[in-house]
CSV table of C-alpha atoms in Angstrom, one decimal:
chain,number,residue,atom,x,y,z
A,1,UNK,CA,29.4,2.8,25.7
A,2,UNK,CA,31.1,0.0,23.8
A,3,UNK,CA,30.7,0.2,19.9
A,4,UNK,CA,29.3,-2.3,17.8
A,5,UNK,CA,32.2,-3.5,15.9
A,6,UNK,CA,30.9,-2.8,11.4
A,7,UNK,CA,30.6,-5.9,10.2
A,8,UNK,CA,31.1,-7.3,6.4
A,9,UNK,CA,28.5,-8.8,4.3
A,10,UNK,CA,29.5,-12.4,6.1
A,11,UNK,CA,28.7,-11.2,9.8
A,12,UNK,CA,32.3,-10.3,10.6
A,13,UNK,CA,33.6,-7.8,12.3
A,14,UNK,CA,35.9,-5.6,9.5
A,15,UNK,CA,38.0,-2.7,11.0
A,16,UNK,CA,36.5,0.8,10.0
A,17,UNK,CA,40.2,3.0,9.9
A,18,UNK,CA,38.8,5.6,6.8
A,19,UNK,CA,35.4,6.8,8.8
A,20,UNK,CA,36.6,7.0,12.9
A,21,UNK,CA,37.7,10.3,12.8
A,22,UNK,CA,34.1,13.1,14.0
A,23,UNK,CA,32.5,15.0,12.2
A,24,UNK,CA,34.6,18.0,11.6
A,25,UNK,CA,37.4,16.7,12.4
A,26,UNK,CA,39.3,17.0,9.6
A,27,UNK,CA,40.3,20.6,9.8
A,28,UNK,CA,37.5,22.7,8.5
A,29,UNK,CA,34.5,22.9,9.9
A,30,UNK,CA,30.9,22.6,8.2
A,31,UNK,CA,28.1,25.0,8.8
A,32,UNK,CA,25.4,24.5,11.5
A,33,UNK,CA,22.5,23.6,8.7
A,34,UNK,CA,24.5,21.1,6.9
A,35,UNK,CA,25.8,19.4,10.3
A,36,UNK,CA,21.3,19.2,10.8
A,37,UNK,CA,20.6,17.6,7.3
A,38,UNK,CA,23.6,15.0,7.9
A,39,UNK,CA,21.7,14.0,10.7
A,40,UNK,CA,17.9,14.1,9.9
A,41,UNK,CA,19.3,12.0,6.5
A,42,UNK,CA,21.1,9.4,9.0
A,43,UNK,CA,17.1,8.7,10.5
A,44,UNK,CA,15.7,8.1,6.8
A,45,UNK,CA,12.8,10.7,7.3
A,46,UNK,CA,11.4,8.6,4.2
A,47,UNK,CA,10.5,5.7,6.1
A,48,UNK,CA,9.1,8.3,9.3
A,49,UNK,CA,7.0,9.2,6.8
A,50,UNK,CA,5.6,6.1,6.1
A,51,UNK,CA,5.5,4.9,9.3
A,52,UNK,CA,3.2,8.2,10.9
A,53,UNK,CA,0.8,7.0,7.6
A,54,UNK,CA,-0.1,3.7,9.4
A,55,UNK,CA,0.2,5.6,12.8
A,56,UNK,CA,-2.5,8.8,12.4
A,57,UNK,CA,-5.4,6.7,11.3
A,58,UNK,CA,-5.1,4.4,13.4
A,59,UNK,CA,-5.8,7.1,16.1
A,60,UNK,CA,-9.4,7.8,14.7
A,61,UNK,CA,-9.9,4.3,14.1
A,62,UNK,CA,-9.3,3.4,18.7
A,63,UNK,CA,-11.5,7.1,19.6
A,64,UNK,CA,-14.1,5.9,17.1
A,65,UNK,CA,-13.5,10.4,16.4
A,66,UNK,CA,-10.8,12.3,16.8
A,67,UNK,CA,-7.6,12.5,19.2
A,68,UNK,CA,-6.9,15.2,21.2
A,69,UNK,CA,-4.4,17.8,19.0
A,70,UNK,CA,-2.2,17.2,22.4
A,71,UNK,CA,-2.1,13.7,22.2
A,72,UNK,CA,-2.2,12.8,17.7
A,73,UNK,CA,1.7,16.1,18.4
A,74,UNK,CA,3.0,13.4,21.3
A,75,UNK,CA,2.4,10.7,19.8
A,76,UNK,CA,4.1,11.1,16.4
A,77,UNK,CA,7.0,13.3,17.7
A,78,UNK,CA,7.6,10.1,19.8
A,79,UNK,CA,7.2,7.7,17.0
A,80,UNK,CA,9.2,9.8,14.9
A,81,UNK,CA,12.0,9.8,17.8
A,82,UNK,CA,11.6,6.1,18.4
A,83,UNK,CA,12.0,5.2,13.6
A,84,UNK,CA,15.1,7.4,13.8
A,85,UNK,CA,16.8,5.7,16.2
A,86,UNK,CA,16.3,2.3,15.1
A,87,UNK,CA,17.0,4.1,11.2
A,88,UNK,CA,20.1,5.6,12.9
A,89,UNK,CA,21.5,2.4,14.2
A,90,UNK,CA,20.7,0.4,11.5
A,91,UNK,CA,22.2,2.8,9.2
A,92,UNK,CA,25.8,2.3,11.8
A,93,UNK,CA,25.0,-0.8,11.6
A,94,UNK,CA,25.3,-0.7,7.7
A,95,UNK,CA,27.7,1.6,6.7
A,96,UNK,CA,30.1,-1.3,5.4
A,97,UNK,CA,26.8,-2.6,2.6
A,98,UNK,CA,25.9,0.8,2.5
A,99,UNK,CA,29.2,2.5,1.0
A,100,UNK,CA,28.9,-1.0,-1.3
A,101,UNK,CA,25.8,-0.3,-2.8
A,102,UNK,CA,24.9,2.6,-5.2
A,103,UNK,CA,21.2,3.1,-3.6
A,104,UNK,CA,23.4,3.7,-0.7
A,105,UNK,CA,26.3,5.1,-1.3
A,106,UNK,CA,25.5,8.5,0.1
A,107,UNK,CA,24.5,7.8,3.8
A,108,UNK,CA,26.0,10.4,6.0
A,109,UNK,CA,27.8,7.3,7.6
A,110,UNK,CA,28.9,5.6,4.5
A,111,UNK,CA,30.3,9.4,3.5
A,112,UNK,CA,31.7,10.4,6.9
A,113,UNK,CA,29.7,12.7,6.9
A,114,UNK,CA,29.2,11.3,10.3
A,115,UNK,CA,31.3,9.9,12.3
A,116,UNK,CA,30.5,5.5,13.3
A,117,UNK,CA,30.5,6.8,17.4
A,118,UNK,CA,28.3,10.0,16.4
A,119,UNK,CA,25.7,8.1,14.6
A,120,UNK,CA,25.4,5.2,17.2
A,121,UNK,CA,25.6,8.2,19.8
A,122,UNK,CA,22.9,10.3,18.5
A,123,UNK,CA,21.0,6.9,17.5
A,124,UNK,CA,21.1,5.8,21.4
A,125,UNK,CA,19.7,8.8,23.0
A,126,UNK,CA,17.6,9.7,19.9
A,127,UNK,CA,16.1,6.2,21.0
A,128,UNK,CA,16.4,6.8,24.8
A,129,UNK,CA,13.9,10.5,24.1
A,130,UNK,CA,11.6,8.4,22.7
A,131,UNK,CA,10.7,5.3,25.4
A,132,UNK,CA,10.3,8.6,27.6
A,133,UNK,CA,8.3,11.4,25.9
A,134,UNK,CA,5.5,8.4,25.2
A,135,UNK,CA,6.4,7.0,28.6
A,136,UNK,CA,5.9,10.6,30.1
A,137,UNK,CA,3.6,12.5,28.1
A,138,UNK,CA,1.6,9.2,26.4
A,139,UNK,CA,1.5,6.4,27.9
A,140,UNK,CA,3.5,3.1,29.1
A,141,UNK,CA,2.0,0.6,26.7
A,142,UNK,CA,3.2,3.2,23.3
A,143,UNK,CA,6.4,3.3,25.0
A,144,UNK,CA,7.3,0.0,26.2
A,145,UNK,CA,5.5,-0.8,22.0
A,146,UNK,CA,8.4,1.6,20.8
A,147,UNK,CA,10.9,0.0,22.8
A,148,UNK,CA,10.5,-3.2,20.5
A,149,UNK,CA,9.9,-2.0,17.2
A,150,UNK,CA,13.9,-0.2,17.8
A,151,UNK,CA,14.3,-3.9,19.1
A,152,UNK,CA,12.9,-5.1,16.6
A,153,UNK,CA,14.5,-3.6,13.5
A,154,UNK,CA,17.8,-3.5,15.1
A,155,UNK,CA,18.7,-6.9,16.6
A,156,UNK,CA,15.6,-9.2,15.5
A,157,UNK,CA,16.2,-7.1,11.4
A,158,UNK,CA,19.4,-6.2,11.0
A,159,UNK,CA,22.0,-8.4,13.5
A,160,UNK,CA,20.2,-11.2,13.1
A,161,UNK,CA,18.4,-11.9,9.6
A,162,UNK,CA,19.0,-9.3,6.7
A,163,UNK,CA,22.7,-10.8,5.8
A,164,UNK,CA,21.4,-14.4,6.1
A,165,UNK,CA,18.1,-15.1,5.6
A,166,UNK,CA,16.5,-14.3,1.8
A,167,UNK,CA,12.7,-13.6,4.5
A,168,UNK,CA,14.7,-11.1,5.9
A,169,UNK,CA,12.2,-8.4,4.9
A,170,UNK,CA,8.5,-10.7,6.3
A,171,UNK,CA,10.1,-11.6,9.1
A,172,UNK,CA,12.4,-8.3,10.3
A,173,UNK,CA,9.6,-6.3,8.9
A,174,UNK,CA,6.8,-6.9,12.1
A,175,UNK,CA,8.8,-3.7,13.5
A,176,UNK,CA,7.8,-1.6,10.7
A,177,UNK,CA,4.1,-2.2,12.0
A,178,UNK,CA,4.4,-1.5,15.1
A,179,UNK,CA,3.4,1.8,14.5
A,180,UNK,CA,-0.5,0.7,14.2
A,181,UNK,CA,-0.6,-0.4,17.5
A,182,UNK,CA,1.5,2.6,19.1
A,183,UNK,CA,-0.7,4.3,17.4
A,184,UNK,CA,-4.1,2.4,19.0
A,185,UNK,CA,-2.2,2.4,22.4
A,186,UNK,CA,-1.9,5.5,22.4
A,187,UNK,CA,-5.6,6.3,22.5
A,188,UNK,CA,-6.5,3.3,24.8
A,189,UNK,CA,-4.0,2.4,27.0
A,190,UNK,CA,-4.8,-1.4,25.9
A,191,UNK,CA,-5.1,-3.3,22.6
A,192,UNK,CA,-7.3,-4.4,20.5
A,193,UNK,CA,-8.1,-8.0,17.8
A,194,UNK,CA,-8.8,-4.6,14.9
A,195,UNK,CA,-5.2,-3.3,16.0
A,196,UNK,CA,-4.4,-6.8,15.6
A,197,UNK,CA,-5.5,-7.4,12.3
A,198,UNK,CA,-4.2,-3.4,11.3
A,199,UNK,CA,-1.0,-4.6,12.3
A,200,UNK,CA,-1.4,-7.9,9.9
A,201,UNK,CA,-1.8,-6.1,7.0
A,202,UNK,CA,1.1,-4.0,7.5
A,203,UNK,CA,2.8,-7.6,7.9
A,204,UNK,CA,1.5,-8.6,4.8
A,205,UNK,CA,2.0,-5.9,2.9
A,206,UNK,CA,5.5,-5.7,4.1
A,207,UNK,CA,7.3,-8.3,0.6
A,208,UNK,CA,4.9,-7.1,-2.1
A,209,UNK,CA,6.6,-3.2,-1.1
A,210,UNK,CA,10.4,-4.3,-0.3
A,211,UNK,CA,10.4,-7.2,-3.3
A,212,UNK,CA,10.3,-5.1,-6.3
A,213,UNK,CA,12.6,-2.9,-5.1
A,214,UNK,CA,14.9,-4.9,-4.4
A,215,UNK,CA,14.4,-5.9,-8.2
A,216,UNK,CA,15.9,-3.2,-8.9
A,217,UNK,CA,18.7,-2.9,-6.8
A,218,UNK,CA,19.6,-6.4,-6.9
A,219,UNK,CA,22.6,-6.5,-8.6
A,220,UNK,CA,23.4,-3.5,-5.4
A,221,UNK,CA,22.7,-6.2,-2.5
A,222,UNK,CA,24.3,-8.9,-5.1
A,223,UNK,CA,27.6,-7.1,-4.4
A,224,UNK,CA,26.7,-6.1,-1.0
A,225,UNK,CA,26.4,-10.1,-0.2
A,226,UNK,CA,22.7,-8.9,1.2
A,227,UNK,CA,21.0,-12.5,0.6
A,228,UNK,CA,17.6,-10.4,-0.8
A,229,UNK,CA,14.7,-12.9,-2.0
A,230,UNK,CA,15.5,-11.4,-6.0
A,231,UNK,CA,19.2,-12.6,-5.7
A,232,UNK,CA,18.6,-15.5,-4.9
A,233,UNK,CA,15.4,-16.8,-6.8
A,234,UNK,CA,14.4,-16.2,-10.2
A,235,UNK,CA,12.3,-13.5,-10.9
A,236,UNK,CA,9.4,-15.9,-11.7
A,237,UNK,CA,9.2,-17.3,-8.3
A,238,UNK,CA,9.6,-13.8,-6.5
A,239,UNK,CA,7.1,-12.4,-8.2
A,240,UNK,CA,4.4,-15.9,-7.8
A,241,UNK,CA,5.6,-14.5,-3.9
A,242,UNK,CA,4.5,-11.3,-4.3
A,243,UNK,CA,0.7,-12.0,-6.0
A,244,UNK,CA,0.7,-14.6,-2.7
A,245,UNK,CA,1.4,-11.7,-0.5
A,246,UNK,CA,-0.3,-9.2,-1.6
A,247,UNK,CA,-3.4,-11.3,-2.5
A,248,UNK,CA,-3.6,-11.9,1.9
A,249,UNK,CA,-3.1,-8.2,2.2
A,250,UNK,CA,-6.2,-7.5,0.9
A,251,UNK,CA,-8.6,-10.5,2.4
A,252,UNK,CA,-6.5,-9.3,5.5
A,253,UNK,CA,-7.5,-5.7,5.0
A,254,UNK,CA,-11.2,-6.3,4.1
A,255,UNK,CA,-11.0,-8.4,7.1
A,256,UNK,CA,-10.7,-5.6,9.1
A,257,UNK,CA,-14.2,-5.0,7.8
A,258,UNK,CA,-16.4,-7.5,10.2
A,259,UNK,CA,-13.7,-7.0,13.2
A,260,UNK,CA,-13.2,-3.4,13.4
A,261,UNK,CA,-17.1,-2.5,12.2
A,262,UNK,CA,-15.9,-0.2,9.5
A,263,UNK,CA,-18.6,1.3,7.1
A,264,UNK,CA,-19.4,2.0,3.7
A,265,UNK,CA,-16.0,4.2,3.0
A,266,UNK,CA,-13.7,2.1,3.9
A,267,UNK,CA,-15.6,-0.6,2.4
A,268,UNK,CA,-15.0,0.6,-1.7
A,269,UNK,CA,-11.6,2.0,-0.7
A,270,UNK,CA,-10.1,-1.1,0.2
A,271,UNK,CA,-12.0,-2.7,-2.7
A,272,UNK,CA,-11.0,-0.2,-5.4
A,273,UNK,CA,-7.6,0.4,-3.6
A,274,UNK,CA,-7.4,-3.9,-3.2
A,275,UNK,CA,-7.5,-4.4,-6.6
A,276,UNK,CA,-5.9,-2.2,-8.6
A,277,UNK,CA,-2.8,-4.0,-6.2
A,278,UNK,CA,-3.7,-7.1,-7.5
A,279,UNK,CA,-4.0,-6.3,-11.1
A,280,UNK,CA,-0.3,-5.0,-10.4
A,281,UNK,CA,1.4,-7.8,-9.1
A,282,UNK,CA,-0.5,-10.2,-11.3
A,283,UNK,CA,1.1,-8.0,-14.1
A,284,UNK,CA,4.3,-8.3,-12.3
A,285,UNK,CA,4.2,-12.2,-12.9
A,286,UNK,CA,3.0,-12.2,-16.6
A,287,UNK,CA,5.6,-10.1,-17.4
A,288,UNK,CA,8.5,-12.7,-16.1
A,289,UNK,CA,6.9,-15.2,-16.9
A,290,UNK,CA,7.5,-13.9,-20.4
A,291,UNK,CA,11.0,-13.1,-19.4
A,292,UNK,CA,10.9,-9.9,-19.5
A,293,UNK,CA,14.1,-7.2,-18.5
A,294,UNK,CA,14.8,-4.9,-16.1
A,295,UNK,CA,13.6,-2.2,-18.2
A,296,UNK,CA,10.5,-4.3,-19.7
A,297,UNK,CA,9.4,-6.0,-15.9
A,298,UNK,CA,9.0,-2.4,-14.5
A,299,UNK,CA,9.2,-3.6,-10.6
A,300,UNK,CA,9.3,-0.5,-9.6
A,301,UNK,CA,5.7,0.3,-10.5
A,302,UNK,CA,3.9,-2.2,-8.3
A,303,UNK,CA,6.8,-0.5,-5.7
A,304,UNK,CA,5.5,3.2,-6.0
A,305,UNK,CA,1.2,2.1,-5.9
A,306,UNK,CA,2.0,-1.0,-2.8
A,307,UNK,CA,2.5,2.9,-1.2
A,308,UNK,CA,-0.6,5.1,-2.5
A,309,UNK,CA,-2.0,1.3,-1.1
A,310,UNK,CA,-1.1,1.4,1.8
A,311,UNK,CA,-1.6,5.7,2.1
A,312,UNK,CA,-5.5,5.0,0.7
A,313,UNK,CA,-6.1,2.9,3.0
A,314,UNK,CA,-5.3,3.3,6.3
A,315,UNK,CA,-6.4,7.0,4.6
A,316,UNK,CA,-10.8,5.2,4.7
A,317,UNK,CA,-9.9,3.9,8.6
A,318,UNK,CA,-9.4,7.5,9.8
A,319,UNK,CA,-11.7,9.0,7.7
A,320,UNK,CA,-14.5,6.0,7.7
A,321,UNK,CA,-14.7,6.5,11.5
A,322,UNK,CA,-15.7,10.8,11.3
A,323,UNK,CA,-18.3,9.6,9.0
A,324,UNK,CA,-19.8,7.2,11.3
A,325,UNK,CA,-20.2,10.8,13.5
A,326,UNK,CA,-22.3,13.2,11.3
A,327,UNK,CA,-24.1,10.4,10.3
C-alpha cells in the first residue's frame, strides 16, 4: 500500500523524518498494555462514545420498541470500528498539525508512540473490518452507510475542507450525522423521513457544538494554520452564527414530533433542553457583544452543554417509543 504523504498546514506535502520508525523500533519494547492504550487513543474513544449516543436510541425508535440485543451489539461494535477507522486515518493525515497544537500534541502519531505506517494500516484494517462486520452481521445498507461515513470524514473533511475553509466543520460534519442513518437502517434495512430529521438534528447541532471549542483553542488552530471560523472571524460574528445554528437545531429537533409521531416525553425533553441550549447560545452572544475576554466569554460552557443537549434529545428518542408500548 502506498502511504499518503503528510501535509503542512497549507496542504503541501512535507517530510516526516521524525516519525518514520515503527513502534518499538527504538530498542526497547513497550509493554503490551501501553501499546493497546496507544491504539485505542488513536481511535478517539470519546468521540466514538458521542457517535454511539446517536446510534443506539435511533434503533429503538426505528423498531418502535426494543430491538434484539444481538442486533444492538452488532451495530454498536460495527459502528465503533467504523468511527475508529475514520478517526485513526484523520490522525494519520493530521499528524503534522497535531504536533503544533497543545490540545492534540499528545496523540500517539504526534508523539511517535505509533509510526505513521502502523497508524495508516490500523485505520484501513479497522475500516475493512467495520464494513464486513456490518454487511455480514447487520445488513449491507448499514455497511454502505458506514463506508460512506469513513470516506466523508477522511476524504471530504480532513483532506478537502479542514485546511481550506472556515466552514469546514459545517459540511465536514455530515460524516458525524451518519450514525443516525446507520442505526435506523440496522433495524429496518431502509431509511425514512424520521431518520432524515435526526440526521439534520446532528448536522445543525455540529457548529454550535464545535465552534465554542474552536474559540477556546483559537491560538492552537491559528498556529497550525487551520482556518476555523473563530480564527478568521471576530467573536461577535462567530457567536451570531452559533445562535442561528442553535435555533435551527432546536426547531429541527421539534420537527421530529409530527414527522416521527413522537409523544409527550420526547416533546417535553426537546422543549426544555432546547430552551436551555438557546439561552446558553444567546448568553455567549451577549458576552461577545460586551467585548468579553476569553475567561468571561466562557465558550466551553456552551460546548459542554451542547453535549448534554444532544444526549438528552436522543435519550428522549429512545424512551418515547417505549412509553408508547406501555401506555
